[in-house]
Coordinates of C-alpha atoms and ligand atoms in Angstrom, one line a residue:
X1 CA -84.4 33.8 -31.3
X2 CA -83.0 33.7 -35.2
X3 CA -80.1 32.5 -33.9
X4 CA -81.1 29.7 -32.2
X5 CA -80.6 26.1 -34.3
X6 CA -83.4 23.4 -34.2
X7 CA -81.5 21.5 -31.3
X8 CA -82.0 24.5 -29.2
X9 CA -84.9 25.3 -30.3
X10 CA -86.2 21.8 -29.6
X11 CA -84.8 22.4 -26.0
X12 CA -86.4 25.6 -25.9
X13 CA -89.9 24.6 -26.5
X14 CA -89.2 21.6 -23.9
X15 CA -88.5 24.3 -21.3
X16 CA -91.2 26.3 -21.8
X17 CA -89.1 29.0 -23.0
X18 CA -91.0 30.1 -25.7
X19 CA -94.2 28.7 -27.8
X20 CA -93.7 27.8 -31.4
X21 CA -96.5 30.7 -32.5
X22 CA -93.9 33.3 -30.9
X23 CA -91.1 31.8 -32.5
X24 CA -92.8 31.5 -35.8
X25 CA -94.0 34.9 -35.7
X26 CA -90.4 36.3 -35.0
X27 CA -89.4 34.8 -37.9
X28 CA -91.9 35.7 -40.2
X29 CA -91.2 39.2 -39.6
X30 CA -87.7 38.9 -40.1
X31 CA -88.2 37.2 -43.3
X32 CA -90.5 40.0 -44.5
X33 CA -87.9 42.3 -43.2
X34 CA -84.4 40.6 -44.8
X35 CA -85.2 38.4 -47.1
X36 CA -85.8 41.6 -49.9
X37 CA -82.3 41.7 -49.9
X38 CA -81.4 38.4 -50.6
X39 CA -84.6 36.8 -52.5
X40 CA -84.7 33.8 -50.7
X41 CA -88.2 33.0 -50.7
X42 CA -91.1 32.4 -53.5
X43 CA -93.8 32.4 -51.4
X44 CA -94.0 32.9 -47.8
X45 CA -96.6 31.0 -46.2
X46 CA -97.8 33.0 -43.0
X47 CA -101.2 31.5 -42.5
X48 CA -100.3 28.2 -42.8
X49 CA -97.1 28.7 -40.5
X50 CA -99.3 30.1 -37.9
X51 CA -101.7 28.1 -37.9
X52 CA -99.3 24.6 -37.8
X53 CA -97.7 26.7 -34.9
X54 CA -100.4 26.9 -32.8
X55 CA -101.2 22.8 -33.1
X56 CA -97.8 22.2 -32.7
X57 CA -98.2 24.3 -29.2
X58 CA -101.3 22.2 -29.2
X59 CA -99.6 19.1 -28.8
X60 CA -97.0 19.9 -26.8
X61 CA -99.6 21.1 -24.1
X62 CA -101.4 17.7 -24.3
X63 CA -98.1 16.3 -23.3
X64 CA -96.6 14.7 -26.6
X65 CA -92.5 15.6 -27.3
X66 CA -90.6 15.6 -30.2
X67 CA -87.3 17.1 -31.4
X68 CA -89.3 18.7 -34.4
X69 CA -92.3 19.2 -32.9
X70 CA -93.1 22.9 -33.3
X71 CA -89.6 23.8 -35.5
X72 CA -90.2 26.3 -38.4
X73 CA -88.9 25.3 -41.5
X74 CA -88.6 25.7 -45.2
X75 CA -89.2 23.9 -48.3
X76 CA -87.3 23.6 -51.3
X77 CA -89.9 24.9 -54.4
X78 CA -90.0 21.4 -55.4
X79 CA -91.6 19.6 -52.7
X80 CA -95.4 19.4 -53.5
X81 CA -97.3 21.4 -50.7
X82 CA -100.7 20.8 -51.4
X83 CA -102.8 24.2 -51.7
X84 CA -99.8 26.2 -52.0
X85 CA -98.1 27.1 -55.2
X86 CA -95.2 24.6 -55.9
X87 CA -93.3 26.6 -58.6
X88 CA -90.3 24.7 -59.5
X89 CA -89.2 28.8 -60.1
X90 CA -90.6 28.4 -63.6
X91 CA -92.5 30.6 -65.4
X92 CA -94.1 26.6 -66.1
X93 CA -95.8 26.1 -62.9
X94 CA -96.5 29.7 -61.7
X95 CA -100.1 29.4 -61.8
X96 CA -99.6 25.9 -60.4
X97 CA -101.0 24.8 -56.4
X98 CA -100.1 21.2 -55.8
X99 CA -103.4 18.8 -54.9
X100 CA -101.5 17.1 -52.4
X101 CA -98.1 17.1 -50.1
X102 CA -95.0 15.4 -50.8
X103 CA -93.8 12.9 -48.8
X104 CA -91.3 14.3 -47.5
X105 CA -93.4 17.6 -46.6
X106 CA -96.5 15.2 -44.8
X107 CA -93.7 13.0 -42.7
X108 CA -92.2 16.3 -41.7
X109 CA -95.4 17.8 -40.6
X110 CA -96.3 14.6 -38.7
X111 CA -93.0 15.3 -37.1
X112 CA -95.0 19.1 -36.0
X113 CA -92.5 21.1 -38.1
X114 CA -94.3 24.3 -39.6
X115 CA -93.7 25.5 -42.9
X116 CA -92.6 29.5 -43.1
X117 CA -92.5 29.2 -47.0
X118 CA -91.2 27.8 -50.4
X119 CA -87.9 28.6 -50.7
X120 CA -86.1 30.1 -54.5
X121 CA -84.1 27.5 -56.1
X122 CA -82.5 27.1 -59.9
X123 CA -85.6 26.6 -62.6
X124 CA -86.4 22.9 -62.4
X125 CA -83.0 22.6 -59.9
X126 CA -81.2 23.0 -62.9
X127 CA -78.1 25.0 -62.3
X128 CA -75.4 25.9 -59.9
X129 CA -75.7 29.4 -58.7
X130 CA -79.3 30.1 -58.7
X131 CA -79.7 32.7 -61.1
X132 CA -82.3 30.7 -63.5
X133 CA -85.3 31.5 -61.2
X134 CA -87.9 32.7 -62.9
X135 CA -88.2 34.7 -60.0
X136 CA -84.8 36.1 -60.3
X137 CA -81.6 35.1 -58.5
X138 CA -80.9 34.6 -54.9
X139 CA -77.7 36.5 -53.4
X140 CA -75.0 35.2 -51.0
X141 CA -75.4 36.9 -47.4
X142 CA -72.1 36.5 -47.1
X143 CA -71.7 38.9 -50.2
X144 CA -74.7 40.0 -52.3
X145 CA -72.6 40.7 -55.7
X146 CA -72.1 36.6 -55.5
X147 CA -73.9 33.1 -55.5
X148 CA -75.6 31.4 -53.4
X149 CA -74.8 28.4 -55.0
X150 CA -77.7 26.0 -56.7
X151 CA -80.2 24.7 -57.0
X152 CA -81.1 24.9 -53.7
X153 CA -79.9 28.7 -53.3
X154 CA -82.9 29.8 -51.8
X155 CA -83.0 27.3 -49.1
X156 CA -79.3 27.5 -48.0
X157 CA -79.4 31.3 -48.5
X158 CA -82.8 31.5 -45.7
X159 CA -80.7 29.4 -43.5
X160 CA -77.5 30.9 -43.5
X161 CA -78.9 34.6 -43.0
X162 CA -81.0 32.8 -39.6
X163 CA -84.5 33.6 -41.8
X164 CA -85.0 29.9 -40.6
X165 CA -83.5 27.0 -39.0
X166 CA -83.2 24.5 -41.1
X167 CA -84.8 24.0 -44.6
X168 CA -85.5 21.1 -47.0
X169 CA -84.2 20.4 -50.1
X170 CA -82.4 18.4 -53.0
X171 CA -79.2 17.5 -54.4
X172 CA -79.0 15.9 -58.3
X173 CA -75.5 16.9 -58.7
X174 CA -74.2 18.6 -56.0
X175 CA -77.5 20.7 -54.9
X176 CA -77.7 20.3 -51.5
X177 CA -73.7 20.3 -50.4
X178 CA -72.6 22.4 -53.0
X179 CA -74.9 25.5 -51.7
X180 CA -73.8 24.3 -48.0
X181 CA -70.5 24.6 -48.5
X182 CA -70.9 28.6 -50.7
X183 CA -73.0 29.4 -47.9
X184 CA -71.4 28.2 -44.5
X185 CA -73.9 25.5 -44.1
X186 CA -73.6 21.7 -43.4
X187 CA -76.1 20.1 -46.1
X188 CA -76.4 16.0 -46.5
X189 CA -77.1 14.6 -50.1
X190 CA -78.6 10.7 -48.4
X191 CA -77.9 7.9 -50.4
X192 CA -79.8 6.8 -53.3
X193 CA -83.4 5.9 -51.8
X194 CA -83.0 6.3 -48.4
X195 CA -85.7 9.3 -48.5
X196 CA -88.9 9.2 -50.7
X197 CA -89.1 11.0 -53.8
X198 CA -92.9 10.9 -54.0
X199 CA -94.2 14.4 -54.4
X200 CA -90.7 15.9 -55.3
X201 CA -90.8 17.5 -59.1
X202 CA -88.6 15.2 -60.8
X203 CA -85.2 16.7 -62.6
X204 CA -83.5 13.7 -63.0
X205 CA -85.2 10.3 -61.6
X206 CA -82.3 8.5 -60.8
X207 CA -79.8 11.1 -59.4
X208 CA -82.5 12.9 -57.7
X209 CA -82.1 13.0 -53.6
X210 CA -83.6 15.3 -51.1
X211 CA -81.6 15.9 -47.4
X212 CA -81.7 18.7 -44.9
X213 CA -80.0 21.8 -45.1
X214 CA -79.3 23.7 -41.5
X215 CA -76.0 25.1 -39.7
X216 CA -75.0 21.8 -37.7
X217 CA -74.2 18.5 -38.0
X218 CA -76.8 17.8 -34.9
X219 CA -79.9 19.7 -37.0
X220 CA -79.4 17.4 -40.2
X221 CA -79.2 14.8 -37.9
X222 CA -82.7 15.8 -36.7
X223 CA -84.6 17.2 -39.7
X224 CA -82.8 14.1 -42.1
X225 CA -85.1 11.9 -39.3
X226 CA -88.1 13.5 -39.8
X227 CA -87.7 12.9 -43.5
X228 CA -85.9 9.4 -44.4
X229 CA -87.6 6.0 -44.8
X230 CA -89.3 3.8 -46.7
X231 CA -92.2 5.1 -49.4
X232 CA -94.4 2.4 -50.7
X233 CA -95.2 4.8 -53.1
X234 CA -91.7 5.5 -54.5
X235 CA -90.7 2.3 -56.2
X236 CA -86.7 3.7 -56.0
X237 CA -87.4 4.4 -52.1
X238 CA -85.3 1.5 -50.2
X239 CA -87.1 -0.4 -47.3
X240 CA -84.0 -0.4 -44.9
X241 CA -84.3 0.4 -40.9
X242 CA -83.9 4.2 -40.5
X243 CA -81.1 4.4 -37.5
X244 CA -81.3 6.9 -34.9
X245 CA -78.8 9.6 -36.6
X246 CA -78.6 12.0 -33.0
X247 CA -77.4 8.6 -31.2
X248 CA -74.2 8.9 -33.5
X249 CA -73.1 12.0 -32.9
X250 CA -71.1 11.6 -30.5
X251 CA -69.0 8.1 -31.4
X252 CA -65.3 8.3 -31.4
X253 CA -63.3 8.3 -34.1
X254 CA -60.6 6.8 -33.3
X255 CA -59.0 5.0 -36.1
X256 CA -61.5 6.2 -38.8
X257 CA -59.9 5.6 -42.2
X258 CA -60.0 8.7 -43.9
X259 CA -59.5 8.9 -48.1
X260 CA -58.0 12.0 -49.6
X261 CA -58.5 11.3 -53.5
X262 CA -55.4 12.3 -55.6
X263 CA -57.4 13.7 -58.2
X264 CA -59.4 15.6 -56.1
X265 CA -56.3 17.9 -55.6
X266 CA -54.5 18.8 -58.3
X267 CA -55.1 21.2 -61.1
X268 CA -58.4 23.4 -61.1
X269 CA -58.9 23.6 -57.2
X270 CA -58.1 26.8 -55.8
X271 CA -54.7 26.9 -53.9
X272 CA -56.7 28.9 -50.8
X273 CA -59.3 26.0 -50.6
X274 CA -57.1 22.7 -50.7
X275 CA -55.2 24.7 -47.6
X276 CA -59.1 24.8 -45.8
X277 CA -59.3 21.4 -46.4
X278 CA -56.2 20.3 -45.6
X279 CA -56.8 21.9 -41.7
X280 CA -60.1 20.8 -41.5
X281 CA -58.2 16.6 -42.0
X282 CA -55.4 17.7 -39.4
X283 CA -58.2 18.8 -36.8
X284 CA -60.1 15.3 -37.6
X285 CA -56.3 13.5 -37.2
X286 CA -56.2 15.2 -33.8
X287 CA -59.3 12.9 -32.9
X288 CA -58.2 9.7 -34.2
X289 CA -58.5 9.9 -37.6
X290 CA -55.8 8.1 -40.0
X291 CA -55.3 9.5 -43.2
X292 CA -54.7 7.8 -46.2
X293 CA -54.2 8.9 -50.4
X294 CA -56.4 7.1 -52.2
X295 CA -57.4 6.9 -56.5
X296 CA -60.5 7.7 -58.5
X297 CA -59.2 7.2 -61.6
X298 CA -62.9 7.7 -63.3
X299 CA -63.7 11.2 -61.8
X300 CA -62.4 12.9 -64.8
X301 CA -65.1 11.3 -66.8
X302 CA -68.3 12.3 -64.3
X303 CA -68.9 15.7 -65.4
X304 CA -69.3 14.6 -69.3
X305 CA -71.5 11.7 -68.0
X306 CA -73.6 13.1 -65.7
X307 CA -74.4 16.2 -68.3
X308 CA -75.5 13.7 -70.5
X309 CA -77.6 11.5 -68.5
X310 CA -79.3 14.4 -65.9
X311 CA -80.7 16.2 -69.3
X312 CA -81.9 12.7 -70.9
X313 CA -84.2 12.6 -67.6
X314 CA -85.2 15.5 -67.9
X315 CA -86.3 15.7 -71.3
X316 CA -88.4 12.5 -70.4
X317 CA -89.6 14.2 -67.1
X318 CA -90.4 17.5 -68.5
X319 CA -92.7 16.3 -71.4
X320 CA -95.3 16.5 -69.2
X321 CA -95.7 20.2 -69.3
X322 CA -97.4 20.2 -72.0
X323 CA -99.5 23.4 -71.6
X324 CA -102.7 20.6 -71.4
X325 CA -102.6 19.1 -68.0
X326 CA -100.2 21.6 -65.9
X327 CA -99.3 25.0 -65.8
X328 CA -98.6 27.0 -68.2
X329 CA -100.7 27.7 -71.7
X330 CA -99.7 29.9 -73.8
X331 CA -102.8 32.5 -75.9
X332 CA -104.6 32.1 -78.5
X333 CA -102.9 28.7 -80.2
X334 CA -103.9 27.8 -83.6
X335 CA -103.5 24.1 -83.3
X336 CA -102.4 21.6 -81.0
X337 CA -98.4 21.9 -82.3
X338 CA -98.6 25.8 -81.5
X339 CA -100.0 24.9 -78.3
X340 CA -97.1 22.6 -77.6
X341 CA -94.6 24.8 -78.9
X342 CA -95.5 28.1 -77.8
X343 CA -97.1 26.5 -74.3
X344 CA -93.1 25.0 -73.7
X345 CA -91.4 27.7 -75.6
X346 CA -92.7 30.6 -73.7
X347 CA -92.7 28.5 -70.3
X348 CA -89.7 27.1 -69.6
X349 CA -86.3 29.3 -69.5
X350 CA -83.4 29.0 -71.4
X351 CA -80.7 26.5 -69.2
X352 CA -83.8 24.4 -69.1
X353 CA -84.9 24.4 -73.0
X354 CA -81.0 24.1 -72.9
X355 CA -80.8 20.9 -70.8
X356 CA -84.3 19.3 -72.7
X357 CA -82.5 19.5 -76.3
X358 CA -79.5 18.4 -75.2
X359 CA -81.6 15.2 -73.2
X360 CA -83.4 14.6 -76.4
X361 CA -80.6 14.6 -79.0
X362 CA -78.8 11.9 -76.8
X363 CA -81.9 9.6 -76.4
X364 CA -82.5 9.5 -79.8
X365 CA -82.0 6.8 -82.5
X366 CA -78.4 7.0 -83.6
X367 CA -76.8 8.4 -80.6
X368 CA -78.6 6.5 -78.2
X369 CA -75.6 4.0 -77.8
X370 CA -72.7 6.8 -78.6
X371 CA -73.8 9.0 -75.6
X372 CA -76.1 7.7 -72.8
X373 CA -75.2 4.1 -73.2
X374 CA -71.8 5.4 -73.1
X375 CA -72.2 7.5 -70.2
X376 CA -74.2 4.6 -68.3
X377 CA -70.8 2.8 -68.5
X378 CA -68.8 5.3 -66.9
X379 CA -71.6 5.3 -64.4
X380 CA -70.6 1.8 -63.3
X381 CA -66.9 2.5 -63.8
X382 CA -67.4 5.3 -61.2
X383 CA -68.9 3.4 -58.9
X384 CA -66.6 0.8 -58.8
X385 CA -64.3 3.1 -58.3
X386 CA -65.8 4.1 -55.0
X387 CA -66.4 0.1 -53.9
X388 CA -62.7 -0.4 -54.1
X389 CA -61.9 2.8 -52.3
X390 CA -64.3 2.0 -49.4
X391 CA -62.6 -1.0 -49.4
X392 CA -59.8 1.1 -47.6
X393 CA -61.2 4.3 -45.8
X394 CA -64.2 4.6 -44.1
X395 CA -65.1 7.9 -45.6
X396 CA -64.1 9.9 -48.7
X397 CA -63.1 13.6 -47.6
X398 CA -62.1 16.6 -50.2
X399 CA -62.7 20.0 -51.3
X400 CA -67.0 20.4 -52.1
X401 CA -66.2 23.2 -54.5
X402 CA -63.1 24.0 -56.9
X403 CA -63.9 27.7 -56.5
X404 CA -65.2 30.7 -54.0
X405 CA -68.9 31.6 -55.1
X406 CA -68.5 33.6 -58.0
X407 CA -70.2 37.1 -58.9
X408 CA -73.4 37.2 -59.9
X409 CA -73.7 37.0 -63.8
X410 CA -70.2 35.9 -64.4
X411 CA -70.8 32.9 -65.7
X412 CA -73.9 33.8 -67.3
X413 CA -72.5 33.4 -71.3
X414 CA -70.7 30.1 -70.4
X415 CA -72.6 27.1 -69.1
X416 CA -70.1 25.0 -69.4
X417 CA -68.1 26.8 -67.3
X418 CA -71.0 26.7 -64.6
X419 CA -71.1 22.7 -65.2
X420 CA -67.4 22.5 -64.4
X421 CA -68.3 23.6 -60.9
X422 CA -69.9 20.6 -60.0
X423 CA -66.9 18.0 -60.1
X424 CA -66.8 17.2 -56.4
X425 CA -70.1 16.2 -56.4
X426 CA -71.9 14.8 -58.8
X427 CA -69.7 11.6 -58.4
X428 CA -71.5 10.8 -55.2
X429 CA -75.1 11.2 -57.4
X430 CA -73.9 8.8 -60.0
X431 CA -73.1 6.4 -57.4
X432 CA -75.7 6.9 -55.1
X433 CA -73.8 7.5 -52.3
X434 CA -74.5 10.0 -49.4
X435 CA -72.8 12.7 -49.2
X436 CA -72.5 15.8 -46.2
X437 CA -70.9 19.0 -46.9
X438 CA -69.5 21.0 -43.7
X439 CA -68.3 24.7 -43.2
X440 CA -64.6 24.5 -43.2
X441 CA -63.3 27.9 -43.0
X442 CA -63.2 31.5 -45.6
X443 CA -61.1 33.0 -47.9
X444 CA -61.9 37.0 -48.9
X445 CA -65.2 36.7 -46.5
X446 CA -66.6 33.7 -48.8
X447 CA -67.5 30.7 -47.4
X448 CA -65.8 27.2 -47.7
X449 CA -67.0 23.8 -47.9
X450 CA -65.6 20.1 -46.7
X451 CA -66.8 17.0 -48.3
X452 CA -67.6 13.9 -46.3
X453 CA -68.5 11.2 -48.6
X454 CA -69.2 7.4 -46.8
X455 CA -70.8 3.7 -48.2
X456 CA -74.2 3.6 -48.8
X457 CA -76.8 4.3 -45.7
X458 CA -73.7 5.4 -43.8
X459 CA -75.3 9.0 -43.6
X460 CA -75.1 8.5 -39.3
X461 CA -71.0 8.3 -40.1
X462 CA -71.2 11.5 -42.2
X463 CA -73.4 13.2 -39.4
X464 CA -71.0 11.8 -36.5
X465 CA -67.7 12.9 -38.1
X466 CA -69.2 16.3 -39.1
X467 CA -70.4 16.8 -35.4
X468 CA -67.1 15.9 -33.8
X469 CA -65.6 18.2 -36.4
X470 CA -68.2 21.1 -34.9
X471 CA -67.2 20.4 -31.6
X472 CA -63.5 21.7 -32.3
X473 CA -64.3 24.0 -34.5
X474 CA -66.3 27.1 -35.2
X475 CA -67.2 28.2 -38.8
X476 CA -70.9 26.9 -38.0
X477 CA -71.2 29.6 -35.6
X478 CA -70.5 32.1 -38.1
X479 CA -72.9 34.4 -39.0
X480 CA -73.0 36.9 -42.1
X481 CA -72.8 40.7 -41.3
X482 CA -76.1 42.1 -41.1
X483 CA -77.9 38.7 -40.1
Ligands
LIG1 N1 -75.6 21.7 -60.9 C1 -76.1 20.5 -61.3 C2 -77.1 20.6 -62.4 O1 -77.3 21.7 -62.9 C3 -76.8 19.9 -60.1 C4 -78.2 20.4 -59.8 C5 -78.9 19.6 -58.7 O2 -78.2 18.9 -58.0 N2 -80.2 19.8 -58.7 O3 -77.6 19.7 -62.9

């Protein structure tokens, strides 16, 4: 039944095939079983999985229907789940059991989806290989010596070894596609406001997005459902129609304009991965697509921005662990300074003190105007970069990842190094644009990743060229050895 993807199992549950308490149950002993090996999960939720199971079968016996009614999934350690412990994988919020849900996680469970558990992700979702969990780094199934990919590592990891379905989760700088595409998963970054951040532990207000990681094109079409719309309480949420993403699917696309950037190719990609991507465009030309070359001339400048911007909201975010109203206190302070100190010293780990000083020194007086005003600039110039382009090409496709997933602990001493892997897509964060990222191909038994990215609220394109893509292809199918 692991095998099965939500668009199955939907059918399945239709047909009477099986009840979403045998299903869930199945799973839950695999997780206890696998997941050991690969650390996916921070807490798995078995009650609470059961028992939304069993209502789920509930309300499919008194007749209601629904693609995600009765479908197991996970959530990202960010999503508030109210009762449960919502860790962010910091030592910070350990002790800390959210008072109510997300939004995200209450639309989803209106939708009947049960929640297996809280899936390991990068402390605070900062990071891009999910080794800065407090509770400890998730491995690859594709390879255990290497990443997952971050933040959301945990989630694409529990996917891709079929521990579940489908999982939620959220992409700042690349979070959700770039773990897709390490992984063999497709994973959809919407665009800026098209699902509610209300509930979600904010990183970095402004570039922070959650979307639905799962194997296919068709299951992101499903789960992204269940979760976008407009949030009266999320003053950034957009109040714009939510289309019907499955209807897509299946258009043509004939004559779709497709946009190779120049820059996305040249030095820095690896040789083995622009030859993926360059067969995953042929099999799209064989349906109708038209290629064209097209400029970003600001991309060079997106990694500098974005690393100053993402840690000046988080330092602003993160001052509310304070070790007073959440989380973690440290022993025995003297005064209310060593209780800040030590409280924040003690609770957050190093990327993130890492990421708050850096935030801080670029808010403040002096280099205010030399570094974030700055880098708000080359926001703009970025996304005007992308307005022209789509005055052209209907979508944006390249590489999601310069590099394989690397070993674990290779880039431990070198953050930069770490930052540099996000250049493909932190662009579409900065912007605000969605963005999908679709299994492509291997090289050496790793995984590799496509980028999709389209105009704003065009996530339905992303979907329909990715599942057309699926239909002629078979990476998604792929499973790692052993799962
Ligand atoms: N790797 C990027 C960072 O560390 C993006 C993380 C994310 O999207 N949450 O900030």
């Amino acid at each position: 039944m692991h095998q099965l993807t939500l668009a199955e199992i939907a059918r399945g549950l239709a047909d009477k095939k099986f009840s979403s308490e045998e299903l869930t149950r199945a799973l839950l002993a695999r997780i206890h079983q696998l997941d050991p090996q690969i650390n996916s999960f921070i807490s798995v939720t078995d009650e609470l999985a059961i028992s939304q199971a069993r209502a789920a079968d509930a309300r499919r016996a008194a007749g209601e229907s629904g693609a995600l009614l009765g479908a197991p999934i996970g959530h990202k350690d960010l999503f508030c789940t109210q009762g449960i412990r919502t860790s962010c994988a910091s030592k910070m919020l350990d002790n800390f059991k959210a008072p109510y849900d997300a939004t995200v996680v209450s639309k989803l469970a209106e939708a009947g989806t049960v929640t297996l558990g809280k899936t390991n992700m990068d402390e605070f979702a900062m990071g891009s290989a999910n080794e800065s969990s407090y509770y400890g780094a998730v491995k690859n199934p594709w390879n255990f010596e290497h990443v997952p990919g971050g933040s959301s590592g945990g989630s694409a990891a529990a996917v891709a070894a079929r521990l579940l379905p489908a999982a939620t989760a959220t992409d700042t700088g690349g979070s959700i596609r770039q773990p897709a595409a390490l992984t063999s998963l497709t994973g959809l970054k919407p665009t800026y406001g098209r699902v509610s951040r209300w509930g979600m532990i904010a990183y970095a207000s402004s570039l922070d997005q959650a979307g639905p990681l799962a194997r296919t094109a068709e299951d992101c079409a499903l789960l992204l459902q269940g979760m976008a719309g407009f949030d009266a309480k999320d003053s950034t949420s957009i109040d714009e129609p939510v289309p019907d993403y499955s209807a897509s699917l299946n258009a043509s696309l004939e004559g779709l304009r497709i946009g190779l950037p120049k820059e996305y190719f040249g030095a820095g990609l690896d040789p083995r991965i622009a030859e993926l991507v360059q067969a995953s465009v042929k099999e799209l030309e064989k349906l109708g697509a038209v290629v064209k070359e097209i400029s970003l001339p600001n991309m060079q400048h997106a990694i500098p921005a974005y690393y100053v911007i993402a840690p000046a909201e988080a330092s602003s975010n993160l001052s509310r662990f304070d070790g007073v109203r959440f989380g973690y206190r440290c022993e025995n302070p003297v005064d209310l300074t060593d209780l800040y100190k030590r409280s924040r010293g003690e609770g957050f780990g190093a990327e993130v003190q890492r990421r708050i000083m850096v935030g801080a020194y670029a808010l403040s007086a002096g280099y205010y105007d030399a570094y974030y005003l700055q880098a708000q600039k080359i926001r703009r110039l970025i996304k005007n970069d992308f307005m022209a382009a789509f005055n052209d090409v209907d979508v944006i496709l390249g590489p999601t990842t310069p590099n394989l997933a690397w070993k674990i602990g290779a880039k431990n001493n070198d953050p930069v190094a770490e930052y540099l892997e996000d250049v493909y897509t932190i662009t579409a964060n900065l912007a605000g644009l969605p963005g999908l990222s679709m299994p492509a191909g291997f090289v050496d038994g790793l995984p590799v990743g496509v980028q999709l990215l389209a105009p704003y609220f065009h996530e339905g394109r992303l979907l329909n060229v990715a599942h057309r893509y699926q239909q002629l292809t078979d990476w998604h199918t792929r499973a790692p050895n052993g799962f």
